[in-house]
XYZ file of C-alpha atoms in Angstrom:
424
model
C 103.725 94.566 68.141
C 104.061 95.286 71.952
C 101.047 93.490 74.027
C 100.971 96.483 77.441
C 98.590 95.899 79.870
C 97.817 99.102 81.785
C 96.288 99.401 84.829
C 95.315 102.620 85.999
C 94.309 103.427 89.628
C 91.529 105.351 91.070
C 93.238 108.575 91.043
C 93.781 108.544 87.406
C 90.191 108.178 86.883
C 89.560 110.698 89.680
C 86.813 112.856 86.864
C 85.964 112.754 83.602
C 89.149 115.101 82.866
C 90.865 111.858 84.497
C 89.394 109.684 81.902
C 89.108 111.607 79.035
C 93.900 111.893 79.807
C 93.907 108.044 80.138
C 92.162 107.564 77.335
C 94.097 109.215 75.278
C 97.079 107.825 76.483
C 95.499 104.214 75.641
C 94.932 105.095 71.892
C 98.457 106.845 72.169
C 99.695 103.718 73.165
C 97.704 101.724 70.345
C 98.393 103.953 67.543
C 101.797 103.483 68.399
C 101.641 100.198 67.176
C 100.359 97.872 70.395
C 97.914 95.404 71.299
C 96.297 97.119 74.309
C 94.550 95.801 77.828
C 93.563 98.267 80.595
C 92.609 97.031 84.021
C 90.676 100.389 86.285
C 90.092 100.984 89.498
C 87.237 102.582 91.087
C 86.877 106.707 90.568
C 88.445 109.070 93.123
C 87.620 107.186 96.230
C 84.249 105.613 95.525
C 84.940 102.513 97.512
C 85.533 103.798 100.707
C 81.927 106.220 99.499
C 80.134 102.579 99.628
C 82.206 101.689 102.187
C 80.358 104.204 104.298
C 77.330 103.139 102.674
C 76.672 100.279 103.268
C 77.335 101.101 107.387
C 74.768 103.738 107.214
C 72.565 100.436 106.266
C 73.820 97.975 108.611
C 76.665 97.166 111.366
C 76.938 94.570 109.860
C 76.371 94.196 106.222
C 77.454 90.134 105.155
C 80.633 89.801 103.292
C 79.112 88.583 100.162
C 77.062 91.329 99.012
C 80.148 93.167 100.422
C 81.990 92.366 97.798
C 78.417 92.835 95.259
C 78.637 96.591 96.588
C 81.764 97.038 96.240
C 82.820 95.844 92.897
C 80.076 98.301 91.621
C 83.041 100.971 91.332
C 85.084 99.323 89.149
C 81.729 98.261 86.685
C 81.546 102.690 86.450
C 84.881 103.394 85.747
C 84.942 100.941 83.210
C 82.256 101.917 81.087
C 83.032 105.161 81.069
C 86.568 104.372 80.059
C 85.616 102.247 76.895
C 83.458 105.296 75.589
C 86.319 107.741 75.671
C 88.191 105.459 74.212
C 86.138 104.516 71.525
C 85.325 108.529 71.206
C 89.120 108.889 70.274
C 88.187 106.260 67.613
C 89.420 102.710 68.279
C 86.921 100.439 69.342
C 87.019 99.243 73.100
C 85.218 96.971 74.903
C 85.027 96.904 78.933
C 84.540 93.649 80.620
C 83.736 92.443 84.210
C 86.068 90.422 86.277
C 83.762 87.627 84.929
C 83.277 88.011 81.664
C 87.398 88.956 81.415
C 87.605 85.439 83.170
C 89.094 86.195 86.825
C 88.398 82.659 88.740
C 88.865 83.258 92.653
C 88.611 81.398 95.636
C 85.654 82.234 97.947
C 87.267 83.787 100.333
C 84.727 87.019 100.400
C 86.523 90.611 100.406
C 90.047 89.014 100.375
C 89.761 86.522 97.827
C 93.032 84.705 96.053
C 93.728 83.864 92.193
C 93.165 80.240 91.321
C 93.116 80.980 87.401
C 92.586 83.423 84.460
C 91.375 82.377 81.516
C 91.259 85.263 79.532
C 89.561 84.064 75.837
C 87.801 87.400 75.616
C 90.267 89.236 76.236
C 92.111 87.293 73.602
C 89.970 87.820 70.734
C 89.437 91.459 71.766
C 93.161 92.004 71.370
C 93.434 90.268 68.345
C 90.396 92.313 66.631
C 92.467 95.262 67.110
C 90.023 96.233 69.496
C 91.407 97.715 73.429
C 89.684 95.746 76.129
C 89.011 96.773 79.102
C 88.693 95.390 82.164
C 87.539 95.732 85.417
C 90.280 95.863 89.005
C 89.987 93.856 92.168
C 87.126 91.333 91.421
C 86.870 87.824 89.736
C 84.359 84.475 90.100
C 84.097 82.040 92.278
C 83.057 78.325 91.046
C 79.670 79.336 93.315
C 79.778 81.857 90.364
C 79.367 84.522 92.813
C 81.505 87.847 92.235
C 84.295 88.355 94.742
C 86.743 91.225 95.755
C 90.837 90.689 95.715
C 90.722 93.257 98.760
C 92.737 96.704 98.698
C 94.824 97.256 95.819
C 93.375 94.018 93.874
C 93.738 96.014 90.825
C 96.897 96.082 90.472
C 97.042 92.288 91.389
C 94.268 92.029 88.811
C 97.343 93.717 86.054
C 99.653 91.739 86.638
C 97.502 88.541 86.565
C 96.392 89.213 83.025
C 100.064 90.042 82.147
C 101.543 87.004 82.936
C 97.588 84.516 81.407
C 97.892 87.309 78.222
C 102.417 86.487 78.115
C 102.221 90.497 77.838
C 105.472 92.497 77.723
C 105.325 94.446 79.997
C 103.049 95.148 83.078
C 102.268 99.129 83.393
C 101.482 100.593 86.758
C 100.378 104.237 86.883
C 99.596 106.164 89.772
C 99.934 110.043 90.467
C 103.327 109.956 91.487
C 106.323 109.127 88.319
C 107.496 105.924 90.013
C 108.675 104.105 93.064
C 111.187 106.800 95.281
C 113.158 106.215 97.353
C 110.921 107.179 100.356
C 107.389 108.878 100.132
C 107.370 112.544 98.639
C 104.987 113.225 100.969
C 107.191 112.638 103.694
C 110.769 113.109 101.911
C 109.970 115.813 99.581
C 113.716 115.240 99.146
C 113.099 111.630 97.416
C 114.206 111.008 93.894
C 112.528 108.208 91.541
C 114.197 105.230 91.431
C 115.174 103.880 87.770
C 115.144 100.204 88.720
C 114.322 98.241 91.197
C 114.071 94.120 91.616
C 111.429 91.971 92.212
C 113.122 91.521 95.620
C 113.637 94.599 96.506
C 109.898 95.804 96.316
C 108.258 93.083 98.182
C 110.080 94.601 100.883
C 109.443 97.654 100.099
C 105.742 96.774 99.714
C 105.558 94.605 103.091
C 106.352 97.611 104.853
C 104.528 100.531 104.121
C 105.387 101.723 100.360
C 101.716 101.473 99.068
C 102.871 102.638 94.999
C 102.205 98.669 94.051
C 100.764 95.897 96.103
C 102.492 93.405 97.794
C 100.042 90.381 95.590
C 100.641 91.770 92.597
C 104.682 92.365 93.112
C 104.591 88.539 94.359
C 102.493 87.499 91.045
C 105.251 89.412 88.750
C 108.442 88.099 90.449
C 106.559 84.204 90.323
C 105.534 84.832 86.595
C 108.641 86.817 85.399
C 106.345 90.407 84.434
C 108.241 93.464 84.317
C 106.341 95.838 86.439
C 106.808 99.830 84.499
C 105.405 101.891 87.495
C 104.199 105.368 85.796
C 102.029 108.660 86.285
C 99.314 108.888 84.149
C 99.571 113.104 84.573
C 103.515 112.911 82.810
C 105.607 111.367 80.297
C 108.586 110.595 82.478
C 109.886 107.311 82.126
C 109.074 105.759 85.806
C 110.318 102.966 87.744
C 111.090 99.274 86.057
C 110.583 97.006 88.766
C 112.822 93.286 86.876
C 114.842 90.527 88.230
C 117.090 90.959 89.457
C 119.643 90.146 85.884
C 118.070 92.794 83.894
C 117.950 95.502 86.092
C 121.174 97.302 85.316
C 119.679 97.413 81.670
C 116.995 100.622 82.949
C 119.267 102.020 85.484
C 122.769 101.587 83.898
C 124.614 100.124 87.381
C 126.417 96.496 86.827
C 126.054 96.783 90.587
C 123.013 97.228 93.017
C 123.083 100.427 95.034
C 123.880 100.355 98.745
C 120.412 101.442 99.814
C 117.566 102.002 97.407
C 114.690 103.345 99.773
C 113.568 103.651 103.205
C 109.744 102.697 103.656
C 107.618 104.123 107.443
C 104.232 102.535 108.391
C 102.150 103.823 111.026
C 99.454 101.374 110.552
C 101.224 99.156 113.073
C 100.502 98.671 116.082
C 102.389 96.654 119.731
C 101.053 93.878 121.568
C 102.825 92.935 124.348
C 102.288 89.524 126.594
C 104.351 89.164 129.725
C 104.936 86.243 132.693
C 104.581 83.786 129.527
C 105.925 80.655 130.560
C 109.514 79.780 129.626
C 109.969 76.649 128.637
C 109.688 74.601 125.696
C 106.109 75.841 123.491
C 105.046 78.680 125.284
C 105.185 81.081 122.489
C 104.610 78.625 120.065
C 101.506 78.583 121.563
C 100.283 81.759 121.648
C 101.216 82.880 118.250
C 99.217 79.266 117.047
C 96.367 81.918 118.645
C 97.346 85.113 116.100
C 97.526 82.788 113.903
C 93.809 81.686 114.114
C 92.512 84.578 115.040
C 93.257 85.531 111.252
C 96.556 88.554 112.413
C 99.780 88.486 110.264
C 102.471 89.252 112.426
C 105.920 91.025 111.522
C 108.252 92.034 114.421
C 109.029 89.532 117.618
C 111.474 90.197 120.755
C 111.467 87.821 123.440
C 113.031 88.044 126.521
C 112.969 87.032 129.644
C 113.458 89.983 132.741
C 116.146 89.097 135.125
C 113.662 90.039 137.799
C 110.781 87.169 136.772
C 113.105 84.163 136.950
C 110.934 81.523 135.460
C 108.983 84.048 133.097
C 109.334 85.707 129.706
C 108.088 88.615 128.064
C 107.084 89.247 124.014
C 106.513 91.853 122.747
C 105.459 91.504 118.552
C 103.958 94.880 115.947
C 100.657 93.287 113.828
C 98.236 95.219 111.962
C 96.126 97.658 113.958
C 93.354 96.403 111.852
C 94.173 92.974 114.112
C 94.224 94.175 117.323
C 91.326 93.786 118.293
C 90.443 90.122 117.723
C 94.396 89.120 118.302
C 93.628 90.437 121.950
C 89.918 88.769 122.702
C 91.763 85.383 121.542
C 94.267 86.292 123.439
C 92.136 86.892 126.370
C 90.091 84.170 125.733
C 92.930 81.605 126.102
C 94.811 82.867 128.573
C 94.542 80.225 131.071
C 95.549 77.734 129.067
C 98.294 80.140 127.396
C 100.108 81.298 131.084
C 100.418 85.159 130.847
C 100.271 87.727 132.634
C 98.903 90.652 131.460
C 98.603 92.084 128.176
C 99.851 95.789 127.017
C 98.405 97.486 123.752
C 100.317 100.503 122.248
C 98.969 101.960 119.163
C 101.220 104.858 118.819
C 104.124 103.062 117.395
C 105.588 103.446 113.422
C 108.255 101.167 111.985
C 110.754 102.291 109.460
C 112.705 100.106 107.092
C 115.938 100.793 105.133
C 116.173 99.039 101.507
C 118.748 97.393 99.780
C 120.364 94.612 97.436
C 123.351 96.238 97.534
C 123.625 95.946 101.617
C 124.521 92.173 101.533
C 128.292 93.768 100.085
C 128.605 96.800 101.929
C 129.204 97.025 105.699
C 128.415 99.988 107.831
C 124.750 100.019 106.101
C 123.601 99.210 110.041
C 125.714 101.595 111.955
C 124.696 104.212 109.642
C 121.550 103.898 110.112
C 121.861 103.442 114.291
C 124.047 106.767 114.455
C 121.790 108.645 111.647
C 118.577 108.344 114.486
C 120.317 109.035 117.480
C 121.949 112.025 115.847
C 118.418 112.772 115.817
C 117.945 112.099 119.186
C 115.090 109.039 118.064
C 114.765 105.996 119.995
C 114.069 102.495 119.323
C 112.270 100.183 120.579
C 112.648 97.011 118.856
C 114.655 96.132 115.371
C 114.237 93.516 112.671
C 116.804 92.043 109.713
C 116.782 90.232 106.472
C 119.495 90.276 103.894
C 118.251 93.472 102.454
C 116.392 95.203 105.326
C 116.740 97.096 108.328
C 113.118 97.801 110.590
C 113.216 99.423 113.437
C 109.802 100.118 115.749
C 110.247 104.180 116.803
C 107.482 106.192 118.383
C 104.753 107.081 115.994
C 105.382 110.754 115.865
C 109.293 110.296 115.142
C 108.450 108.705 111.869
C 108.148 111.620 109.386
C 112.094 112.727 111.245
C 112.737 109.374 111.255
C 112.308 108.862 106.856
C 113.927 112.177 106.539
C 117.285 111.824 108.379
C 117.615 108.433 107.221
C 117.288 110.170 103.658
C 119.769 112.113 104.176
C 122.280 110.341 105.435
C 122.284 107.740 102.894
C 122.506 110.771 100.507
C 119.822 110.351 99.357
C 118.305 112.910 98.543
C 117.700 115.178 95.085
C 118.357 118.383 93.702
C 114.900 119.127 93.312
C 111.056 118.000 95.006
C 109.543 115.264 94.138
C 106.042 115.670 92.136
C 103.204 114.631 93.444
C 100.235 114.986 91.062
C 96.858 113.780 92.667
C 97.591 113.385 96.332
C 97.217 109.497 96.885
C 100.065 107.264 95.589
C 97.958 105.090 93.869
């Protein structure tokens, strides 16, 4: 008998029909002889609707009350799903994050998990019943409800899989697994049989939305096998495991050169000119950015020939972080000693990812040649051992995904199917 944790995204339970479909899958898994724990997201666009509702009431909602509000979405879906499962003849009980034993810090809106005490969940499955947990939420030391931020239901599922020592954590969405590129942008993208945690982390960090970055980090830390599947089909999906276990699912002892292509159009670029070209200047700038709570991806610094003694620094960051970053830099302009700031919201990042890149020369050349042949200019470049990323004009990103995908022979013969349209 296996213990399986199943997580269903909002697109899977968007309406009554979806809830019934998911309930049947859960019951079928249970009747196959498995213990089942389920984590569920809010139905469809419920979270966005609640955020809009709060905005219609106040321009400055308090963080604590926003968390109380937003957890309502998962409470609705967990209760309805428990009813549907019970109606199929298998007793199911719904649990909030607090009832399930998920403990967090006090960072409202983006809380981190500090512990999982799944006593009630363990008792439920020992009794032969199905436990259904509201994702995305927990409880802090003050007994206040907290939320884990966007994608937090993925992290909830992995956390319970680790705490319960589950055999696998299945992540269900509206696509058949992880693809070599976003099938909405590259219809010829093909489904990947298996990935390593390392590859998946790079993909999640650079725009692949099928899995949340924190969930993959948690799975790698506790070696929880992830199985990404569609709730709309019975296809095998994608396994995400440690490197030594990968060949069990993809049939390859040697990793493919390129596993996939990620893209991200939610980034912006800030360029700072006239930075003093001396030790410590860049450190002060990036400390200011860090103090503003902003996350930086790529950085380029150069010294203009016509401006001796000064440097130009460019970096990319999420568009959502731009306003507070520029405000912080403006406030500290005199201390930092730079000349001016230039903001560019019209950028995107294209990333090529694969552990096989370690042992295959020529990947970089082929990547840049494909972009050059398509007439696509590159603004910034960043690399890791298994990734090459380039900053492009946002209008060129979709075409860049397709031409690079073809250049590395990743195209499938048939178009990928997206069942629900959201990828979650």
